[in-house]
Tab-separated table of C-alpha atoms and ligand atoms in Angstrom:
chain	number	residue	atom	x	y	z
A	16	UNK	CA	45.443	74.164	-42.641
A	17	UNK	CA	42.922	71.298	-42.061
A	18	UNK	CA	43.436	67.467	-43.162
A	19	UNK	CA	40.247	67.336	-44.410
A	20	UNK	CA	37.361	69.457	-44.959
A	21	UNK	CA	34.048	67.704	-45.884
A	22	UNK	CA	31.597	69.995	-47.976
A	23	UNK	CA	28.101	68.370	-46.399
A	24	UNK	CA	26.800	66.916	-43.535
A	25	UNK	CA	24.382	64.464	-45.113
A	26	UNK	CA	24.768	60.988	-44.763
A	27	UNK	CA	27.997	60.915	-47.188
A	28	UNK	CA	29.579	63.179	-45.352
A	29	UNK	CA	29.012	62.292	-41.816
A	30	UNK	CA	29.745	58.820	-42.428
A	31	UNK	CA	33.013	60.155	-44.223
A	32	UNK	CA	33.831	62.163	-40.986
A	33	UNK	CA	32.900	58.816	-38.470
A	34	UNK	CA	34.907	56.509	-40.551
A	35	UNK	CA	38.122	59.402	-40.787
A	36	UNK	CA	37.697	59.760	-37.263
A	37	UNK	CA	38.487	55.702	-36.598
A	38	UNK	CA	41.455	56.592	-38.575
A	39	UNK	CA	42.809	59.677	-36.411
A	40	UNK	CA	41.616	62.183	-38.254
A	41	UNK	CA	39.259	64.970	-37.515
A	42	UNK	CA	37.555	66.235	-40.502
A	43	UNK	CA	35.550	70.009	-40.357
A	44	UNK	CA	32.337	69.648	-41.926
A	45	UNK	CA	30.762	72.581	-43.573
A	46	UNK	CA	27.109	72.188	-44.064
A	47	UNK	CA	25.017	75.219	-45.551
A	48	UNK	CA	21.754	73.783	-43.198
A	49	UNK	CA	21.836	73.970	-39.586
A	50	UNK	CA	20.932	69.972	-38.296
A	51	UNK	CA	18.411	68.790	-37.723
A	52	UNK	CA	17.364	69.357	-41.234
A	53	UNK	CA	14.921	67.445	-43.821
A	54	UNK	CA	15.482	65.833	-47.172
A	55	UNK	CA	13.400	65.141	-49.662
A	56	UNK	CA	13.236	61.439	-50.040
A	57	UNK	CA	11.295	58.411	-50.090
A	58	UNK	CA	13.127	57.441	-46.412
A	59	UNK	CA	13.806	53.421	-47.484
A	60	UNK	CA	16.788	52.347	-45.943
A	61	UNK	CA	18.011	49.372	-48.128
A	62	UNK	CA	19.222	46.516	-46.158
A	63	UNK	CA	22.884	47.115	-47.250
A	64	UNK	CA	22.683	50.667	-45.790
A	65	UNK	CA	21.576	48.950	-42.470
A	66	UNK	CA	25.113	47.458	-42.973
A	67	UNK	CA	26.743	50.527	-43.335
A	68	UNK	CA	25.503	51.833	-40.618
A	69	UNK	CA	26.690	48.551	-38.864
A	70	UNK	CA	29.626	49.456	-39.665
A	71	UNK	CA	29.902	53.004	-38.506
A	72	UNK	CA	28.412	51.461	-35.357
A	73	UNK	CA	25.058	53.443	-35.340
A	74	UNK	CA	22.643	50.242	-36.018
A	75	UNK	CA	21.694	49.841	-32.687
A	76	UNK	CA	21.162	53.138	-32.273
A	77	UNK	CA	19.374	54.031	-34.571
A	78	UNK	CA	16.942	50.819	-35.009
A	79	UNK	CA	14.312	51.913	-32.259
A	80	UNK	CA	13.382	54.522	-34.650
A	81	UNK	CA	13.138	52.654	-37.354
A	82	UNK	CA	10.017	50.296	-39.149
A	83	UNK	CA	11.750	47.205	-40.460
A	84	UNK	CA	10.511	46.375	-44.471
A	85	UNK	CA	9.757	42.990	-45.476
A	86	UNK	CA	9.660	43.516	-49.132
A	87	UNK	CA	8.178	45.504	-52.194
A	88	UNK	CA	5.208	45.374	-53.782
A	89	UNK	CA	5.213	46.839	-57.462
A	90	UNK	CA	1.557	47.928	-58.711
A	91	UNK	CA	0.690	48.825	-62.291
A	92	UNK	CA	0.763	47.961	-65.991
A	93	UNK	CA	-1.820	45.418	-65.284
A	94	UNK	CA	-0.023	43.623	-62.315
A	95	UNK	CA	0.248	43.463	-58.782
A	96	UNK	CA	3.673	41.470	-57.447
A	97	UNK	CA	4.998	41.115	-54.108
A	98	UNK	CA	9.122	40.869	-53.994
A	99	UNK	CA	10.671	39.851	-50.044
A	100	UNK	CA	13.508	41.353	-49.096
A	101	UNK	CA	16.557	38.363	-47.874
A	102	UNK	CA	17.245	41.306	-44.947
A	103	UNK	CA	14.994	43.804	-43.622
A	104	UNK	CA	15.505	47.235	-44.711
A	105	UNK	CA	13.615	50.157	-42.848
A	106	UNK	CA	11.700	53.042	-42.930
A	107	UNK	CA	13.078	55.745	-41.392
A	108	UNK	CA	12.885	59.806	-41.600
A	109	UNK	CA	15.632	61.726	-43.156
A	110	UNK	CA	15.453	63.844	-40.052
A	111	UNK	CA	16.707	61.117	-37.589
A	112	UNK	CA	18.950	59.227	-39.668
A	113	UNK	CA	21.232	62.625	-40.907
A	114	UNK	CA	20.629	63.902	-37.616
A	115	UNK	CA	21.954	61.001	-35.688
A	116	UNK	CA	25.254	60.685	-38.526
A	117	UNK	CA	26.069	64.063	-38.080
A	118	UNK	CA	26.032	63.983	-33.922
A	119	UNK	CA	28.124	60.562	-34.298
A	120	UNK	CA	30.587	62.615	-36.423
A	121	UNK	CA	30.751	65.524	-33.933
A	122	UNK	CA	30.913	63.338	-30.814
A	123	UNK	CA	34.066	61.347	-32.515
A	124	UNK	CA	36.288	64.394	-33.156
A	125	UNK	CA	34.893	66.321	-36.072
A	126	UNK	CA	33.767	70.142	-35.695
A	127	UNK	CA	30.841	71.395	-37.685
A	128	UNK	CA	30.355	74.573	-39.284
A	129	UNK	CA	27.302	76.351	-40.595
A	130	UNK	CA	28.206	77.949	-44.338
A	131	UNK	CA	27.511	77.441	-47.333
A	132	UNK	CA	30.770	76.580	-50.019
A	133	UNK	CA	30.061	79.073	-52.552
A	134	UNK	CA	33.762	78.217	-54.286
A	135	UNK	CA	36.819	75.548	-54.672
A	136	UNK	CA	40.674	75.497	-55.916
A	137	UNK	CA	43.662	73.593	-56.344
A	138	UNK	CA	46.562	75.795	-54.433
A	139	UNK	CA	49.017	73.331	-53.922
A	140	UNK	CA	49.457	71.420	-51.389
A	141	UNK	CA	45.721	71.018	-51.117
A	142	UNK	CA	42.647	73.250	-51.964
A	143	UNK	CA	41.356	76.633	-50.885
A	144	UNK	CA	37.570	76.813	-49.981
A	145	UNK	CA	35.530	79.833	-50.115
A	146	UNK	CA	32.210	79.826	-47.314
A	147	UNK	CA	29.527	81.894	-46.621
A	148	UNK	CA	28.557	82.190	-43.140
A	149	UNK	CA	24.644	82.667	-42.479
A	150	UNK	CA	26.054	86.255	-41.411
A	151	UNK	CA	27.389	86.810	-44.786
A	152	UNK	CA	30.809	87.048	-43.858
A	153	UNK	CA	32.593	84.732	-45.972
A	154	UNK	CA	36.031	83.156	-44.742
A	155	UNK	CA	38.618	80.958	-47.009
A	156	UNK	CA	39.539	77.401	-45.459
A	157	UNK	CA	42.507	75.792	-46.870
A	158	UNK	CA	42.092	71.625	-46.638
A	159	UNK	CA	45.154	69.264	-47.951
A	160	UNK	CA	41.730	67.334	-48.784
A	161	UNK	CA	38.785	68.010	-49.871
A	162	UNK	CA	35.728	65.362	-49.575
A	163	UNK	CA	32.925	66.660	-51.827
A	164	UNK	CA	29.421	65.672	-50.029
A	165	UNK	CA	27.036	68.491	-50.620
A	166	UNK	CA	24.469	66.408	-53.107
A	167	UNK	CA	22.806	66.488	-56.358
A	168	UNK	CA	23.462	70.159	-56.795
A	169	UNK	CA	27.049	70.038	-55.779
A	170	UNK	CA	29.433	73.267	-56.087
A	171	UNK	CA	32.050	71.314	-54.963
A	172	UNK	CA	31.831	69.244	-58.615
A	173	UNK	CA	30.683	72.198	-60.612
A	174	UNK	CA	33.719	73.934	-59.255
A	175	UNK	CA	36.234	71.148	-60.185
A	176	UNK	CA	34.789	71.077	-63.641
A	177	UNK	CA	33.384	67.412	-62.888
A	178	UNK	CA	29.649	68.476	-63.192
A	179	UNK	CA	27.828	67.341	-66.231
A	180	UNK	CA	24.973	69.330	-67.749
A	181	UNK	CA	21.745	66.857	-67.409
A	182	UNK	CA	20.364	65.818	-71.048
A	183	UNK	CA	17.078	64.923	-71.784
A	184	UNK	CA	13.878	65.253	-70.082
A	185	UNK	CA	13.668	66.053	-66.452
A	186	UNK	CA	12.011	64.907	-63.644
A	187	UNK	CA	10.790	66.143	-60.651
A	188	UNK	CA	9.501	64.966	-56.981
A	189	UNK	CA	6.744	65.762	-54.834
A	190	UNK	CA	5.378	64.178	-51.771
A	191	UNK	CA	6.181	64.495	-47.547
A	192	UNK	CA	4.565	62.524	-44.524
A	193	UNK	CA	0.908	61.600	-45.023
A	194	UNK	CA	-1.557	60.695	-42.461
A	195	UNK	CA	-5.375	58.621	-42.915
A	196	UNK	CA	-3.942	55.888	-44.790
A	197	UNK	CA	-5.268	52.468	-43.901
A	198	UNK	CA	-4.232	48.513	-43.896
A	199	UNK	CA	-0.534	49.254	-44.496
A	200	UNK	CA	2.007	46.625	-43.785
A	201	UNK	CA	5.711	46.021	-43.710
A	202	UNK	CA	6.104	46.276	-47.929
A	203	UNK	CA	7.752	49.525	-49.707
A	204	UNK	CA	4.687	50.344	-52.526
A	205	UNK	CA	5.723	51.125	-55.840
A	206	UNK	CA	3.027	52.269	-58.404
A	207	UNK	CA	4.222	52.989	-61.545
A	208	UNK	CA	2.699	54.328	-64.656
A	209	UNK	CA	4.895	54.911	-67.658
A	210	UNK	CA	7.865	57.468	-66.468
A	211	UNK	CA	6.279	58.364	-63.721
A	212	UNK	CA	5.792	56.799	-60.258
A	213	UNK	CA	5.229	57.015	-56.311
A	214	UNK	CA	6.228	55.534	-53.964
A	215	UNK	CA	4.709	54.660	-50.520
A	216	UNK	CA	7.044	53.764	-47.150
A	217	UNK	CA	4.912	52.654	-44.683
A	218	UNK	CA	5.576	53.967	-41.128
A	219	UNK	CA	2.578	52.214	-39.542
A	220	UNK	CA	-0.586	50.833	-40.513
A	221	UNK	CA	-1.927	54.399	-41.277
A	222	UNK	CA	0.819	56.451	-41.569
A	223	UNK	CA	3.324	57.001	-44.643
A	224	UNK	CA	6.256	58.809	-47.176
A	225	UNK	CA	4.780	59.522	-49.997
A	226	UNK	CA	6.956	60.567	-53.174
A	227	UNK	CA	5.289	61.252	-56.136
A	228	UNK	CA	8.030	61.221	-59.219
A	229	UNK	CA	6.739	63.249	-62.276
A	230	UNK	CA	7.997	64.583	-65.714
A	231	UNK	CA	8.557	68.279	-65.561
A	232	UNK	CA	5.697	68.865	-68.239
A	233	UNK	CA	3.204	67.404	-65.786
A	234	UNK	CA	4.836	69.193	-63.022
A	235	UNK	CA	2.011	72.144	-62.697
A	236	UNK	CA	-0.557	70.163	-63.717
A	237	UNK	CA	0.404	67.425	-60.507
A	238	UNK	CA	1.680	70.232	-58.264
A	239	UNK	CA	-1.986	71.310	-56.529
A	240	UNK	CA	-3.355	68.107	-56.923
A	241	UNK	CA	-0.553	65.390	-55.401
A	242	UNK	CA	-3.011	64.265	-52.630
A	243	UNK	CA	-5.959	63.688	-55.094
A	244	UNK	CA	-3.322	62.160	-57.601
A	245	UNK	CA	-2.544	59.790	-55.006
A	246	UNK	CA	-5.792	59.075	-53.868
A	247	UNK	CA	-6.672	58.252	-57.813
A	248	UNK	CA	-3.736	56.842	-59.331
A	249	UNK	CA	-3.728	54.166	-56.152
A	250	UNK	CA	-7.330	52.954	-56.567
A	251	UNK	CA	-6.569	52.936	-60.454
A	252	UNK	CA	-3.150	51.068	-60.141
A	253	UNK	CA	-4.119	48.694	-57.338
A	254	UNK	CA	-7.479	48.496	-58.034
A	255	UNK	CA	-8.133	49.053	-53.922
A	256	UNK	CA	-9.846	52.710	-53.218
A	257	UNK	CA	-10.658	52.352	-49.452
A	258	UNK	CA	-6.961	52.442	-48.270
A	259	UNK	CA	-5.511	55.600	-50.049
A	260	UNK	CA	-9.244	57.647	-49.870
A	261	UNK	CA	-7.800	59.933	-46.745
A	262	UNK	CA	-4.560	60.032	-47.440
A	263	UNK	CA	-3.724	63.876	-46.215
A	264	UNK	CA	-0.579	66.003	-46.131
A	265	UNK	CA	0.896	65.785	-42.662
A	266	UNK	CA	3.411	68.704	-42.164
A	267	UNK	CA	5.285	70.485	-45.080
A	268	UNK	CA	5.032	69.311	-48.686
A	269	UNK	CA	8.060	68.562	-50.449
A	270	UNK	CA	9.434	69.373	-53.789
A	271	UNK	CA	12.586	68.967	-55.808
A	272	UNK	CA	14.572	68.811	-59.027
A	273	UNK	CA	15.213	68.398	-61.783
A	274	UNK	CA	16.364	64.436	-60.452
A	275	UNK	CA	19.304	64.508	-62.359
A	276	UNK	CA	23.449	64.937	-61.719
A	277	UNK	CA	25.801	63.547	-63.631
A	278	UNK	CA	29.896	63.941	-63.585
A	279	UNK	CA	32.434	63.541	-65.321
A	280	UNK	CA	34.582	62.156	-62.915
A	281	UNK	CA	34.716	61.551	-59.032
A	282	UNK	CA	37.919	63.182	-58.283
A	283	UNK	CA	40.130	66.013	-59.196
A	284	UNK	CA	43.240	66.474	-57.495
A	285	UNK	CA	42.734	66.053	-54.346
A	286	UNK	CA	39.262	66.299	-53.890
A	287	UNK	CA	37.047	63.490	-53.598
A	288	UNK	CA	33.640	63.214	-54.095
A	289	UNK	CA	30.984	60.950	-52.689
A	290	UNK	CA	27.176	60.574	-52.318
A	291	UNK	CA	24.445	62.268	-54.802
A	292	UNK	CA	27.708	64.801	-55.485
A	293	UNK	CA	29.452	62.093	-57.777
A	294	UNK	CA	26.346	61.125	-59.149
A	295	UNK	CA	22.439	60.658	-59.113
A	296	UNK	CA	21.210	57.555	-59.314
A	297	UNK	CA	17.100	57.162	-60.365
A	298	UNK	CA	15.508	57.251	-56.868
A	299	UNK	CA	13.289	53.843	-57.984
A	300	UNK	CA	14.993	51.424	-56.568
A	301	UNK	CA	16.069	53.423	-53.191
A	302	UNK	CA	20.089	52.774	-53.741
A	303	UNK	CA	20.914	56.499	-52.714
A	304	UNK	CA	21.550	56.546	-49.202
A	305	UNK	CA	23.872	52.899	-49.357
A	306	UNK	CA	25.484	54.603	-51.983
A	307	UNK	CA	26.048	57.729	-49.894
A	308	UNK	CA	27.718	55.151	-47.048
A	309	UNK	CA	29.385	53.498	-48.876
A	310	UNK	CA	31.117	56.139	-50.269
A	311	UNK	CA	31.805	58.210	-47.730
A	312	UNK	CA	33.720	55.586	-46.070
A	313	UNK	CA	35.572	54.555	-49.226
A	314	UNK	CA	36.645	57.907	-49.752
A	315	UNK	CA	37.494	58.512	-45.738
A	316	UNK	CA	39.634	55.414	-46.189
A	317	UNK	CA	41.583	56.703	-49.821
A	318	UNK	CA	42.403	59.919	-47.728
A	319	UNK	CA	43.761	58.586	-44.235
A	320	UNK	CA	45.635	55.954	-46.604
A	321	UNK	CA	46.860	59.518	-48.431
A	322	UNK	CA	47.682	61.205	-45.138
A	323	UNK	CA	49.461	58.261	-43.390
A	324	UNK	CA	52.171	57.973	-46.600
A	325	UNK	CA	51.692	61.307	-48.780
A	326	UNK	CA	53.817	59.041	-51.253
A	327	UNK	CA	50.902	56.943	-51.937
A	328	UNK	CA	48.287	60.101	-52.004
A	329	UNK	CA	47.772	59.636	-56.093
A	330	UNK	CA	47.395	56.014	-55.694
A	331	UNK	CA	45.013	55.750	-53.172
A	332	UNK	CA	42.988	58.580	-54.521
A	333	UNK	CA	42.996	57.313	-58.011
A	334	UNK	CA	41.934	53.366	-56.694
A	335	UNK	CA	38.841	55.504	-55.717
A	336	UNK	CA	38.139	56.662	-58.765
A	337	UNK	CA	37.797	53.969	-60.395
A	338	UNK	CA	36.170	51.720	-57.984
A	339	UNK	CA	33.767	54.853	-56.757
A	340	UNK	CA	32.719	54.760	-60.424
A	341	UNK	CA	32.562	51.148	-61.583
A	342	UNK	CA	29.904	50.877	-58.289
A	343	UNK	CA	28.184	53.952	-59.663
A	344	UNK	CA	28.165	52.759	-63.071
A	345	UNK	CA	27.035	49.315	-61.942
A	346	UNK	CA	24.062	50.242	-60.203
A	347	UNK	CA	22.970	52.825	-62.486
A	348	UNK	CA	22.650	49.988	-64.603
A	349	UNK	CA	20.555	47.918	-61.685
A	350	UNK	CA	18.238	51.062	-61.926
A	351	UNK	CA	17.890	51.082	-65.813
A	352	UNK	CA	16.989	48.004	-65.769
A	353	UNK	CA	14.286	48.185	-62.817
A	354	UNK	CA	12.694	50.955	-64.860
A	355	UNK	CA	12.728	48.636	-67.952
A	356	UNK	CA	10.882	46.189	-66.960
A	357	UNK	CA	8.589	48.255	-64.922
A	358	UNK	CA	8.012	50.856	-67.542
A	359	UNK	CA	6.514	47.584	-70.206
A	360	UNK	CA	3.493	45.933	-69.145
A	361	UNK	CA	4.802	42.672	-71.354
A	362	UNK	CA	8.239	42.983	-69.517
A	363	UNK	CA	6.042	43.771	-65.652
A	364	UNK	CA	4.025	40.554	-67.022
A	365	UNK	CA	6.434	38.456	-67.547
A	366	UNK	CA	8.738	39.296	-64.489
A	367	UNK	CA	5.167	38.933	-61.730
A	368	UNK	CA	5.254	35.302	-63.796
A	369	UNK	CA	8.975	34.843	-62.793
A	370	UNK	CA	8.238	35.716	-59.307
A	371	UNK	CA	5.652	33.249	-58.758
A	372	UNK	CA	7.377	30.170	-60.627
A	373	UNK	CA	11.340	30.880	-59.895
A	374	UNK	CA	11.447	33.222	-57.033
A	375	UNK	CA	15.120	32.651	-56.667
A	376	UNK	CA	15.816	34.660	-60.244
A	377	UNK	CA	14.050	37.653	-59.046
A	378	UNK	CA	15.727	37.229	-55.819
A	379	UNK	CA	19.284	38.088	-57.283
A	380	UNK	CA	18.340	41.302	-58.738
A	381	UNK	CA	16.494	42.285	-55.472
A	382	UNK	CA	19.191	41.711	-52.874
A	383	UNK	CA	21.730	42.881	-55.421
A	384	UNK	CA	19.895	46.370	-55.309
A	385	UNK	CA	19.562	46.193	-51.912
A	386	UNK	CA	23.160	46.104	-51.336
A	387	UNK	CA	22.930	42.619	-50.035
A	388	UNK	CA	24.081	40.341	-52.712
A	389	UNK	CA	26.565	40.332	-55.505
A	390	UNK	CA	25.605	43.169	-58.040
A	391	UNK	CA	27.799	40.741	-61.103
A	392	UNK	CA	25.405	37.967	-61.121
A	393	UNK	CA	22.190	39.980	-61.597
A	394	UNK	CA	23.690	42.515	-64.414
A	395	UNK	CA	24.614	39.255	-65.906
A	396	UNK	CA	23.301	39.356	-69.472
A	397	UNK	CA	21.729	35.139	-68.945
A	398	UNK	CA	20.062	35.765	-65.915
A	399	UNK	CA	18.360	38.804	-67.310
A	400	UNK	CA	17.116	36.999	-70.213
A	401	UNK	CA	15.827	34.243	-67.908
A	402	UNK	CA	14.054	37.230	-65.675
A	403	UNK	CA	11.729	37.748	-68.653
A	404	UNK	CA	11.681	34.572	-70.252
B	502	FAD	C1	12.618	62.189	-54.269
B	502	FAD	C2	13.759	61.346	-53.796
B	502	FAD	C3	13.503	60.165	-53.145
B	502	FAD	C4	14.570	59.386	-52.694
B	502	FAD	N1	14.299	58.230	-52.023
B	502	FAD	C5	15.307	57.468	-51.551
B	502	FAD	C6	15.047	56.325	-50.746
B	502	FAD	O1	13.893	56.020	-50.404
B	502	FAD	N2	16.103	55.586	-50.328
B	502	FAD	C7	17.391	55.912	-50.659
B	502	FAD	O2	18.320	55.177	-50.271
B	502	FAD	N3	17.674	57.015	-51.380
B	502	FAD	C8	16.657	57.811	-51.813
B	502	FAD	N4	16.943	58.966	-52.486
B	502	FAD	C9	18.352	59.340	-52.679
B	502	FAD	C10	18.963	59.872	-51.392
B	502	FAD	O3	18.130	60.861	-50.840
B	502	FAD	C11	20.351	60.445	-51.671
B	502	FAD	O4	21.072	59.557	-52.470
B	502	FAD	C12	21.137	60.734	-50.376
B	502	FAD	O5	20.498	61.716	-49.606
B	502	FAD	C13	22.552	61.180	-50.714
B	502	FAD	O6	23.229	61.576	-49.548
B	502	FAD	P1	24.366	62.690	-49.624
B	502	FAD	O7	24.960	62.753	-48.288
B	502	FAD	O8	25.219	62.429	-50.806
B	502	FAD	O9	23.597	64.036	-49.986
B	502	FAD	P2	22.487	64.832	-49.160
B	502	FAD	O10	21.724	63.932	-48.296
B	502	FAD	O11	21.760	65.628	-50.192
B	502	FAD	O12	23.327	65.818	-48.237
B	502	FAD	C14	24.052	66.880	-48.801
B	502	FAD	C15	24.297	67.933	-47.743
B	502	FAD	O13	25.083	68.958	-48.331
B	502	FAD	C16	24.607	70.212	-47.930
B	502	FAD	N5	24.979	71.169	-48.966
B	502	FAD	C17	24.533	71.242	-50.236
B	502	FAD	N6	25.135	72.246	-50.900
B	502	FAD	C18	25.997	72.805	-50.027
B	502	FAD	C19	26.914	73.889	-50.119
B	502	FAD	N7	27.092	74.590	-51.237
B	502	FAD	N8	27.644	74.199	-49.029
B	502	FAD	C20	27.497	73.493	-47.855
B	502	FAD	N9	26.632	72.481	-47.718
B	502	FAD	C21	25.898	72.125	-48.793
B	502	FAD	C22	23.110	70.038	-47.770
B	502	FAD	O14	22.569	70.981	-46.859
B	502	FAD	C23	23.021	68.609	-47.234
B	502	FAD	O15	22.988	68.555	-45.836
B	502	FAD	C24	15.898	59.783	-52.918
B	502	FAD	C25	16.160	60.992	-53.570
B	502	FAD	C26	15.109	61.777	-53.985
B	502	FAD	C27	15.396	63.099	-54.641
């Protein structure tokens, strides 16, 4: 029987696996990809995730590879604002980042496995799991824990009965690495028109992530035409043509969803879930991947605390819970409220006039998303009012 088994290898789980490992315990990681392997996603690492990563002791490692962000610039409904980061985020490819996690994990005690968990039970005193080798030989693991990592479409939480079905309309993302850009700097560029949006994460002056966020009834419409969407929709919403003109696809295009996971809980038993698999937050304000840190290490933490006094397993496991999902809860919230404001052109107005005549306002909300300030003070219900006042 293993201590823990961690369903992913994505940034969740490795960081689960580094942060068990300072504890004493080597976790088996069972990823369905074989590393390195790409994600789709807009590659901003918040400042706060720099932190995490601090913490795991991979920042100096893995800042050589990475473009440090000054700020974001927001363009659309009419205006054209320019928010600074308090500490530099970065840009930096999926590919590296999970890459370099995942060998950290490995060279601190855990053992990876390629196979995909196709199924999950309680059997007392932990949980069986059921994995499909790429042969297609399957094999059942037996974990006291179980750490639940494997993203937006997790088994692990469908399994557990903690999945949600998504309501409303759904969304979907396009986009990859795009070359013949010009006159890009250190922001993040956000251009946003109604619910949809892309994003723009500058790796040099001409070189870029590109994420195109659509409504699944414009999906087929957008889906042959993302690089002349981008081209367009940039000299529409910024009102400058010469810079986006050659943007071109540089390497494989990228496309996912629906953008939606929900749960109705983060545990069950004793498994534990963390990252995109205990919930998916709106990719807008780039919270993911600090989320994914963050709560891979809480949850490596709730389970060494489990396995060092099995007394205190249902306590420990249970403060998770409920701090796991008063975070989640919180910064959905942070999102909502991004994609307010951005989604009016009297709210976008009235925030760019904010910006300009009490920076420090904006400021709260900013390094609050960024995982760099106190998230309390910016959900605050008075310092909202005075964003838009
Ligand atoms: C379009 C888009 C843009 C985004 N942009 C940003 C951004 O700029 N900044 C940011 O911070 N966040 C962003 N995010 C969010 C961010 O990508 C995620 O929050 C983050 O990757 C979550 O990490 P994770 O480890 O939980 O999951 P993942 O990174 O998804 O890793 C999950 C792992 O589980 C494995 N897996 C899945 N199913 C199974 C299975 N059944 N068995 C075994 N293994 C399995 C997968 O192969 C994968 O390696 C974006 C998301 C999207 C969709």
């Amino acid at each position: 029987m293993f201590d823990v088994v961690i369903a992913g290898g994505g940034p969740a789980g490795s960081a689960a696996a580094i942060a068990l490992a300072g504890a004493g315990l080597k976790a088996l990681i069972v990823d369905k990809a074989l590393f390195p392997r790409n994600k789709a996603c807009g590659e901003y690492v918040s400042a706060g995730a720099v932190e995490q990563l601090r913490t795991l002791g991979l920042e100096s490692v893995l800042a050589p590879a990475a473009v440090p962000l000054v700020g974001i610039r927001l363009n659309g409904n009419g205006v054209r604002v320019e928010l600074r980061f308090s500490k530099a985020g970065w840009a930096l490819p999926r590919l590296q980042l999970d890459d370099e996690l995942l060998r950290c994990a490995i060279s601190r005690g855990a053992t990876f496995l390629q196979a995909r968990v196709e199924d999950v039970r309680e059997e007392a005193p932990g949980s069986l799991l059921t994995v499909r080798e790429p042969s297609g030989e399957t094999r059942v693991l037996q974990a006291r824990f179980v750490i639940g990592a494997d993203g937006a479409q997790s088994v692990v939480a469908r399994k557990c009965g903690l999945s949600v079905a998504p309501r409303g309309e759904q969304r979907f993302a396009l986009g990859g690495h795009y070359g013949g850009l010009r006159d890009l700097d250190r922001f993040v560029e956000m251009f946003v028109e109604g619910s949809s949006y892309f994003a723009v994460n500058p790796f040099d002056a001409a070189h870029a992530n590109i994420m195109v966020i659509v409504r699944e009834k414009d999906l087929s419409a957008r889906k042959n035409d993302v690089d002349q969407f981008i081209r367009e929709r940039a000299r529409a919403l910024s009102g400058n043509a010469a810079r986006f003109a050659g943007a071109r696809l540089e390497g494989k295009r990228i496309a996912v969803g629906p953008l939606a996971h929900s749960t109705r809980g983060v545990t069950a038993g004793n498994v534990l879930l963390a990252g995109d698999a205990a919930g998916f937050i709106d990719p807008f304000t780039g919270q993911g991947v600090y989320l994914a840190l963050r709560g891979g290490i809480a949850a490596a933490r709730a389970v060494a605390a489990a396995v060092a006094t099995p007394s205190s397993a249902p306590a420990a496991i249970e403060n998770y819970a409920s701090e796991l999902s008063s975070e989640m809860r919180r910064r959905g919230k942070l999102a909502r409220i991004v994609r307010t404001f951005t989604g009016s052109a009297a709210l976008s107005k009235r925030v760019a006039r904010n910006v300009e005549r009490n920076p420090e306002r904006v400021q709260i909300l900013i390094d609050a998303i960024a995982g760099c300030g106190p998230v309390a003070p910016a959900l605050a219900f008075g310092n909202l009012v005075r964003l838009v006042a």
